[in-house]
Amino acid sequence: MNNRFFSSLALRNIKSNKQLYIPFLLSSTAIIAMFFLMVSLMTNRFVQERSSSLPTLFMIGVVVIGIFSVIFILYTNSFLIKRRKKEIGLYGILGLEKKHVAKILFFESLFSSLLSIAAGLLTGLLFGRLVFMLLNFMLRMPNNIMYTTSLLSVGVTIALFTVIFGLTYLYNVSQFTFANPIKLLKGKQEGEKEPKGSLILFILSLIFLGWGYGISITIPDPLAAIEKFFLAVLLVIIGTYLLFISGSIFILKALKNNKRIYYRPGAFISISGMLYRMKQNAVGLANICILASMVIIAVSTTVTIYLGSEETLENRYPYEHNIKLFGDMDNVAEMNNRFFELQDEVLALTEEKGLEVTEMESYRYESFFGKLEDGSFVFEQSSADGTLPILMMAIPLEDFNEMAGENYSLEDDEALFYHSTKTYEKEELAIGNKSYRLTEIENEFSADMALTESIAIVVPDVSHLLDFREAYMEQFPESTHITIDAEIGWNTEGTEEQEEALIEQLRSEYSFSSENDGLYNSRDVQREEWYSVNGGFLFLGVFLGLLFTLGTLLITYFKQVSEGFDDRGKFQIMQKVGLDEEMIKESTRSQIVWMFLLPIVIATIHVSFAYPIVRKLLMIFGVTNDMTWLLTFIAVVIAFAAIYWMIYRVTSRVYYSIVK
């Protein structure tokens, strides 16, 4: 027997199992195309030269899609080989040696991989221009990213998926190498014994879920959310698998013990059938639930970040133009003089360009880290227990009144006080050698103060800032970073050309490379970089959302097909003893409702409990409008539920056509 015989036999096998192979090949093609497009974006010369953030984002996308590809293709391949164990066992009964069967499987894997990789690359090339157009729309960059690909992108894609399909071949060969033909003939009917519900696993599932939910609900600030987010995700994933494996068994057994429900024909078939294969069903349902949660969170958060971009820019940069003045440790008096001189320079330069200053704000401040301890603020350079220290910002009263439009007056032992967590309840606070009676105020300061636990204190005059600095230097004499700095922000009115001319000159005169001691920034300059980052996040979120939705579709399809083949013999027996088609449909519908509702309901619960920690993470991107996130979340849940329902409508027909 030569290779031509084995290759023709492999082609015939693929054609005869087209109900399984076509979805497998289509999904593999889609995943390969998505991976190829992401690699093309990551290696695009324009992306690497024009943006500092996009290459990192696309690298994350490449890693996520690559890992997902390995898991997903191996997972769906396991469905294929399970359905074909009887066929492979038959080859052994007919006299083919294991090496001959291995050759057949080799050619099947070869044809599948060649077709999938070629179709995936071609699809990626065809849709590449459309994807780049979409990315350009999201990024709003002045120069569009040119659609290019490279041999490196093609080579990386071919290499990865050659390895993945090679692993599927090794897995398939291993399924019959250590099994005898008789056992393989029974491979399709490898039944799972009715599982025993484990109370310990059920309790563990609740503990893991409660732990993950608790982290989300009690997270104190956005920076802490970054540290705890992945731990919470891991705990919820573990809890989800344990809940579906153990909790679903308890529910089904409770239904089975309820005679009024269980001994109705449709319910009898559905409950007994699902309970019989509950281990496999539970893992599949958990996979769908986790993928659904990923889709909802990935898409809703990235869409929220993108939609809130303008609001974020307004919060982060309340003025169109901004200059930060860096203080001199050794000459504070000169810094104070420079603070007022710089305001005059800004006004003169703005008027020189023909623009009118409509609003201006300026203030001096000093910032340092520490902790609250028994009515005192104790200076720290780093936290001894590994937690984030508190950021304190001190501002002179004169500057605060001008900034906030207020008219406060303070005695030498009085201060205005803002605490981001509002947990400090004492009426006095000692800082260094001074003690202050506090009057609480609302946040009139930087939006970044919401990112971590922060304190703002307004003191009678700038001399108090010098006292703080002196006390800090006594405690940390080697420190060189405590200075009195200043911010100057202003808005202008004029033509677009005048604005551009002003921005260009300010960027030239007040930069790190200039001789001046100020650093200029503008909202328009930041807008380009902001949309570059947020547009990249949105693109990645939508891209991964489509990928996870595809995973949900294929897992659901193969699950329904696998269950259909497993149930076909049982339903035929039921029909022979008098069960009509209507009852078959009723039992099918009950399974659909069960399979449809459970993952999407649990996923919605997961995302609802994830809201606090996701909200904190969104604050890092400057998104503070809860309504934007809530409406986006609801819209994504409804859209995904609709897509998921359509998936089940289609797959249930496939299931019914098989069992009928």
PDB file of C-alpha atoms in Angstrom, residues 305-487:
ATOM      1  CA  ILE A 305     -13.053  53.720  27.311  1.00  0.00           C
ATOM      2  CA  TYR A 306     -13.342  54.818  23.685  1.00  0.00           C
ATOM      3  CA  LEU A 307     -16.702  56.562  24.099  1.00  0.00           C
ATOM      4  CA  GLY A 308     -15.412  58.356  27.193  1.00  0.00           C
ATOM      5  CA  SER A 309     -12.244  59.635  25.504  1.00  0.00           C
ATOM      6  CA  GLU A 310     -13.361  63.265  25.239  1.00  0.00           C
ATOM      7  CA  GLU A 311     -14.650  63.283  28.814  1.00  0.00           C
ATOM      8  CA  THR A 312     -11.349  61.779  29.943  1.00  0.00           C
ATOM      9  CA  LEU A 313      -9.351  64.428  28.118  1.00  0.00           C
ATOM     10  CA  GLU A 314     -11.468  67.124  29.790  1.00  0.00           C
ATOM     11  CA  ASN A 315     -10.839  65.570  33.222  1.00  0.00           C
ATOM     12  CA  ARG A 316      -7.130  64.964  32.725  1.00  0.00           C
ATOM     13  CA  TYR A 317      -6.466  68.259  30.948  1.00  0.00           C
ATOM     14  CA  PRO A 318      -9.067  70.793  32.144  1.00  0.00           C
ATOM     15  CA  TYR A 319      -7.226  73.531  30.237  1.00  0.00           C
ATOM     16  CA  GLU A 320      -6.227  73.560  26.582  1.00  0.00           C
ATOM     17  CA  HIS A 321      -2.650  74.547  27.456  1.00  0.00           C
ATOM     18  CA  ASN A 322      -0.581  73.555  30.470  1.00  0.00           C
ATOM     19  CA  ILE A 323       2.969  74.190  31.693  1.00  0.00           C
ATOM     20  CA  LYS A 324       4.499  72.398  34.659  1.00  0.00           C
ATOM     21  CA  LEU A 325       7.267  74.307  36.429  1.00  0.00           C
ATOM     22  CA  PHE A 326       9.843  72.162  38.225  1.00  0.00           C
ATOM     23  CA  GLY A 327      11.121  73.713  41.451  1.00  0.00           C
ATOM     24  CA  ASP A 328      14.689  74.103  42.652  1.00  0.00           C
ATOM     25  CA  MET A 329      15.444  72.442  45.990  1.00  0.00           C
ATOM     26  CA  ASP A 330      18.155  74.940  46.895  1.00  0.00           C
ATOM     27  CA  ASN A 331      16.458  78.179  45.847  1.00  0.00           C
ATOM     28  CA  VAL A 332      12.765  78.308  46.665  1.00  0.00           C
ATOM     29  CA  ALA A 333      12.626  82.116  46.453  1.00  0.00           C
ATOM     30  CA  GLU A 334      13.831  82.002  42.861  1.00  0.00           C
ATOM     31  CA  MET A 335      11.201  79.382  42.063  1.00  0.00           C
ATOM     32  CA  ASN A 336       8.472  81.637  43.469  1.00  0.00           C
ATOM     33  CA  ASN A 337       9.684  84.536  41.329  1.00  0.00           C
ATOM     34  CA  ARG A 338       9.855  82.271  38.295  1.00  0.00           C
ATOM     35  CA  PHE A 339       6.268  81.135  38.968  1.00  0.00           C
ATOM     36  CA  PHE A 340       4.926  84.664  38.491  1.00  0.00           C
ATOM     37  CA  GLU A 341       7.323  85.489  35.627  1.00  0.00           C
ATOM     38  CA  LEU A 342       6.203  82.416  33.690  1.00  0.00           C
ATOM     39  CA  GLN A 343       2.562  83.505  33.852  1.00  0.00           C
ATOM     40  CA  ASP A 344       3.531  86.851  32.298  1.00  0.00           C
ATOM     41  CA  GLU A 345       5.551  85.041  29.593  1.00  0.00           C
ATOM     42  CA  VAL A 346       2.595  82.821  28.733  1.00  0.00           C
ATOM     43  CA  LEU A 347       0.201  85.770  28.459  1.00  0.00           C
ATOM     44  CA  ALA A 348       2.629  87.730  26.273  1.00  0.00           C
ATOM     45  CA  LEU A 349       3.337  84.779  23.962  1.00  0.00           C
ATOM     46  CA  THR A 350      -0.368  83.992  23.588  1.00  0.00           C
ATOM     47  CA  GLU A 351      -1.220  87.602  22.706  1.00  0.00           C
ATOM     48  CA  GLU A 352       1.740  87.703  20.302  1.00  0.00           C
ATOM     49  CA  LYS A 353       0.089  84.892  18.300  1.00  0.00           C
ATOM     50  CA  GLY A 354      -3.153  86.873  18.108  1.00  0.00           C
ATOM     51  CA  LEU A 355      -5.026  84.711  20.619  1.00  0.00           C
ATOM     52  CA  GLU A 356      -7.146  85.827  23.555  1.00  0.00           C
ATOM     53  CA  VAL A 357      -6.699  84.183  26.972  1.00  0.00           C
ATOM     54  CA  THR A 358     -10.212  83.377  28.182  1.00  0.00           C
ATOM     55  CA  GLU A 359      -9.325  81.568  31.423  1.00  0.00           C
ATOM     56  CA  MET A 360      -6.176  80.924  33.455  1.00  0.00           C
ATOM     57  CA  GLU A 361      -5.356  78.891  36.564  1.00  0.00           C
ATOM     58  CA  SER A 362      -2.048  78.609  38.400  1.00  0.00           C
ATOM     59  CA  TYR A 363      -0.944  77.090  41.682  1.00  0.00           C
ATOM     60  CA  ARG A 364       2.147  75.914  43.536  1.00  0.00           C
ATOM     61  CA  TYR A 365       2.232  72.592  45.334  1.00  0.00           C
ATOM     62  CA  GLU A 366       4.413  70.108  47.125  1.00  0.00           C
ATOM     63  CA  SER A 367       3.815  66.345  47.121  1.00  0.00           C
ATOM     64  CA  PHE A 368       5.168  63.483  49.194  1.00  0.00           C
ATOM     65  CA  PHE A 369       4.223  59.998  50.375  1.00  0.00           C
ATOM     66  CA  GLY A 370       3.381  58.687  53.822  1.00  0.00           C
ATOM     67  CA  LYS A 371       0.750  57.068  56.016  1.00  0.00           C
ATOM     68  CA  LEU A 372      -1.877  58.149  58.535  1.00  0.00           C
ATOM     69  CA  GLU A 373      -1.014  57.037  62.047  1.00  0.00           C
ATOM     70  CA  ASP A 374      -2.726  58.189  65.276  1.00  0.00           C
ATOM     71  CA  GLY A 375      -3.664  61.646  64.025  1.00  0.00           C
ATOM     72  CA  SER A 376      -0.347  62.230  62.253  1.00  0.00           C
ATOM     73  CA  PHE A 377       0.869  62.009  58.678  1.00  0.00           C
ATOM     74  CA  VAL A 378       4.127  60.024  58.848  1.00  0.00           C
ATOM     75  CA  PHE A 379       6.477  60.504  55.885  1.00  0.00           C
ATOM     76  CA  GLU A 380       7.483  57.387  53.913  1.00  0.00           C
ATOM     77  CA  GLN A 381       9.580  56.740  50.835  1.00  0.00           C
ATOM     78  CA  SER A 382       8.048  53.287  50.348  1.00  0.00           C
ATOM     79  CA  SER A 383       5.543  51.224  52.274  1.00  0.00           C
ATOM     80  CA  ALA A 384       7.062  48.645  54.630  1.00  0.00           C
ATOM     81  CA  ASP A 385       4.116  46.245  54.347  1.00  0.00           C
ATOM     82  CA  GLY A 386       3.986  46.266  50.545  1.00  0.00           C
ATOM     83  CA  THR A 387       0.812  48.371  50.309  1.00  0.00           C
ATOM     84  CA  LEU A 388       0.709  51.614  48.368  1.00  0.00           C
ATOM     85  CA  PRO A 389       1.583  54.669  50.514  1.00  0.00           C
ATOM     86  CA  ILE A 390      -0.754  57.664  50.649  1.00  0.00           C
ATOM     87  CA  LEU A 391       0.016  60.556  48.305  1.00  0.00           C
ATOM     88  CA  MET A 392      -0.255  63.993  49.950  1.00  0.00           C
ATOM     89  CA  MET A 393      -0.360  67.270  48.029  1.00  0.00           C
ATOM     90  CA  ALA A 394       0.053  70.557  49.926  1.00  0.00           C
ATOM     91  CA  ILE A 395      -1.108  73.861  48.375  1.00  0.00           C
ATOM     92  CA  PRO A 396      -0.871  77.463  49.658  1.00  0.00           C
ATOM     93  CA  LEU A 397      -4.233  79.091  50.445  1.00  0.00           C
ATOM     94  CA  GLU A 398      -3.611  82.008  48.064  1.00  0.00           C
ATOM     95  CA  ASP A 399      -3.239  79.650  45.095  1.00  0.00           C
ATOM     96  CA  PHE A 400      -6.191  77.458  46.137  1.00  0.00           C
ATOM     97  CA  ASN A 401      -8.587  80.404  46.445  1.00  0.00           C
ATOM     98  CA  GLU A 402      -7.638  81.585  42.966  1.00  0.00           C
ATOM     99  CA  MET A 403      -7.876  78.066  41.528  1.00  0.00           C
ATOM    100  CA  ALA A 404     -11.243  77.188  43.132  1.00  0.00           C
ATOM    101  CA  GLY A 405     -12.793  80.655  42.981  1.00  0.00           C
ATOM    102  CA  GLU A 406     -13.214  80.685  46.765  1.00  0.00           C
ATOM    103  CA  ASN A 407     -12.387  83.179  49.508  1.00  0.00           C
ATOM    104  CA  TYR A 408     -11.270  81.045  52.446  1.00  0.00           C
ATOM    105  CA  SER A 409      -9.159  82.479  55.258  1.00  0.00           C
ATOM    106  CA  LEU A 410      -7.039  80.377  57.626  1.00  0.00           C
ATOM    107  CA  GLU A 411      -5.268  80.853  60.939  1.00  0.00           C
ATOM    108  CA  ASP A 412      -1.719  79.562  61.227  1.00  0.00           C
ATOM    109  CA  ASP A 413      -2.940  76.292  62.795  1.00  0.00           C
ATOM    110  CA  GLU A 414      -5.854  75.714  60.370  1.00  0.00           C
ATOM    111  CA  ALA A 415      -5.978  73.851  57.058  1.00  0.00           C
ATOM    112  CA  LEU A 416      -8.467  72.769  54.417  1.00  0.00           C
ATOM    113  CA  PHE A 417      -8.482  69.004  53.982  1.00  0.00           C
ATOM    114  CA  TYR A 418      -9.557  66.525  51.287  1.00  0.00           C
ATOM    115  CA  HIS A 419      -9.186  62.740  51.660  1.00  0.00           C
ATOM    116  CA  SER A 420     -10.027  60.573  48.621  1.00  0.00           C
ATOM    117  CA  THR A 421     -11.333  57.646  50.693  1.00  0.00           C
ATOM    118  CA  LYS A 422     -13.034  59.880  53.311  1.00  0.00           C
ATOM    119  CA  THR A 423     -11.959  57.494  56.086  1.00  0.00           C
ATOM    120  CA  TYR A 424      -9.999  59.985  58.220  1.00  0.00           C
ATOM    121  CA  GLU A 425     -12.444  61.177  60.886  1.00  0.00           C
ATOM    122  CA  LYS A 426     -10.220  63.126  63.308  1.00  0.00           C
ATOM    123  CA  GLU A 427     -10.532  66.903  63.479  1.00  0.00           C
ATOM    124  CA  GLU A 428      -6.779  67.511  63.669  1.00  0.00           C
ATOM    125  CA  LEU A 429      -3.744  66.303  61.713  1.00  0.00           C
ATOM    126  CA  ALA A 430      -0.051  66.656  62.534  1.00  0.00           C
ATOM    127  CA  ILE A 431       2.487  66.955  59.701  1.00  0.00           C
ATOM    128  CA  GLY A 432       6.131  67.214  60.676  1.00  0.00           C
ATOM    129  CA  ASN A 433       6.362  69.698  63.552  1.00  0.00           C
ATOM    130  CA  LYS A 434       3.005  71.347  62.856  1.00  0.00           C
ATOM    131  CA  SER A 435      -0.547  70.443  63.832  1.00  0.00           C
ATOM    132  CA  TYR A 436      -3.646  71.646  61.990  1.00  0.00           C
ATOM    133  CA  ARG A 437      -7.352  71.928  62.771  1.00  0.00           C
ATOM    134  CA  LEU A 438      -9.077  70.593  59.670  1.00  0.00           C
ATOM    135  CA  THR A 439     -11.993  71.835  57.580  1.00  0.00           C
ATOM    136  CA  GLU A 440     -13.108  69.239  55.041  1.00  0.00           C
ATOM    137  CA  ILE A 441     -13.573  70.274  51.398  1.00  0.00           C
ATOM    138  CA  GLU A 442     -14.476  68.501  48.147  1.00  0.00           C
ATOM    139  CA  ASN A 443     -11.978  67.540  45.433  1.00  0.00           C
ATOM    140  CA  GLU A 444     -10.912  70.649  43.529  1.00  0.00           C
ATOM    141  CA  PHE A 445      -7.644  69.086  42.494  1.00  0.00           C
ATOM    142  CA  SER A 446      -6.206  66.690  39.918  1.00  0.00           C
ATOM    143  CA  ALA A 447      -8.442  63.862  38.665  1.00  0.00           C
ATOM    144  CA  ASP A 448      -5.451  61.551  39.208  1.00  0.00           C
ATOM    145  CA  MET A 449      -6.035  61.796  42.974  1.00  0.00           C
ATOM    146  CA  ALA A 450      -8.819  59.234  42.536  1.00  0.00           C
ATOM    147  CA  LEU A 451      -6.341  56.604  41.288  1.00  0.00           C
ATOM    148  CA  THR A 452      -4.935  55.827  44.740  1.00  0.00           C
ATOM    149  CA  GLU A 453      -5.545  56.920  48.316  1.00  0.00           C
ATOM    150  CA  SER A 454      -4.647  60.608  48.330  1.00  0.00           C
ATOM    151  CA  ILE A 455      -4.810  63.668  50.578  1.00  0.00           C
ATOM    152  CA  ALA A 456      -4.846  67.332  49.606  1.00  0.00           C
ATOM    153  CA  ILE A 457      -4.169  69.889  52.320  1.00  0.00           C
ATOM    154  CA  VAL A 458      -4.458  73.659  51.867  1.00  0.00           C
ATOM    155  CA  VAL A 459      -2.183  75.562  54.285  1.00  0.00           C
ATOM    156  CA  PRO A 460      -2.127  79.295  55.145  1.00  0.00           C
ATOM    157  CA  ASP A 461       0.904  80.209  52.990  1.00  0.00           C
ATOM    158  CA  VAL A 462       3.893  78.855  51.085  1.00  0.00           C
ATOM    159  CA  SER A 463       6.131  78.921  54.177  1.00  0.00           C
ATOM    160  CA  HIS A 464       4.288  75.851  55.474  1.00  0.00           C
ATOM    161  CA  LEU A 465       5.414  73.951  52.371  1.00  0.00           C
ATOM    162  CA  LEU A 466       8.996  74.829  53.327  1.00  0.00           C
ATOM    163  CA  ASP A 467       8.366  73.492  56.841  1.00  0.00           C
ATOM    164  CA  PHE A 468       7.072  70.187  55.405  1.00  0.00           C
ATOM    165  CA  ARG A 469      10.110  69.925  53.172  1.00  0.00           C
ATOM    166  CA  GLU A 470      12.448  70.594  56.098  1.00  0.00           C
ATOM    167  CA  ALA A 471      10.757  67.931  58.251  1.00  0.00           C
ATOM    168  CA  TYR A 472      10.917  65.438  55.379  1.00  0.00           C
ATOM    169  CA  MET A 473      14.621  66.112  54.779  1.00  0.00           C
ATOM    170  CA  GLU A 474      15.355  65.613  58.490  1.00  0.00           C
ATOM    171  CA  GLN A 475      13.807  62.143  58.255  1.00  0.00           C
ATOM    172  CA  PHE A 476      15.302  61.303  54.852  1.00  0.00           C
ATOM    173  CA  PRO A 477      18.482  63.419  54.461  1.00  0.00           C
ATOM    174  CA  GLU A 478      19.560  61.545  51.322  1.00  0.00           C
ATOM    175  CA  SER A 479      16.340  62.381  49.468  1.00  0.00           C
ATOM    176  CA  THR A 480      16.589  64.713  46.468  1.00  0.00           C
ATOM    177  CA  HIS A 481      13.055  64.743  45.071  1.00  0.00           C
ATOM    178  CA  ILE A 482      11.079  67.014  47.442  1.00  0.00           C
ATOM    179  CA  THR A 483      10.557  70.333  45.652  1.00  0.00           C
ATOM    180  CA  ILE A 484       7.855  72.968  45.354  1.00  0.00           C
ATOM    181  CA  ASP A 485       6.499  72.672  41.804  1.00  0.00           C
ATOM    182  CA  ALA A 486       3.817  74.636  39.968  1.00  0.00           C
ATOM    183  CA  GLU A 487       1.124  74.189  37.328  1.00  0.00           C
TER     184      GLU A 487
END
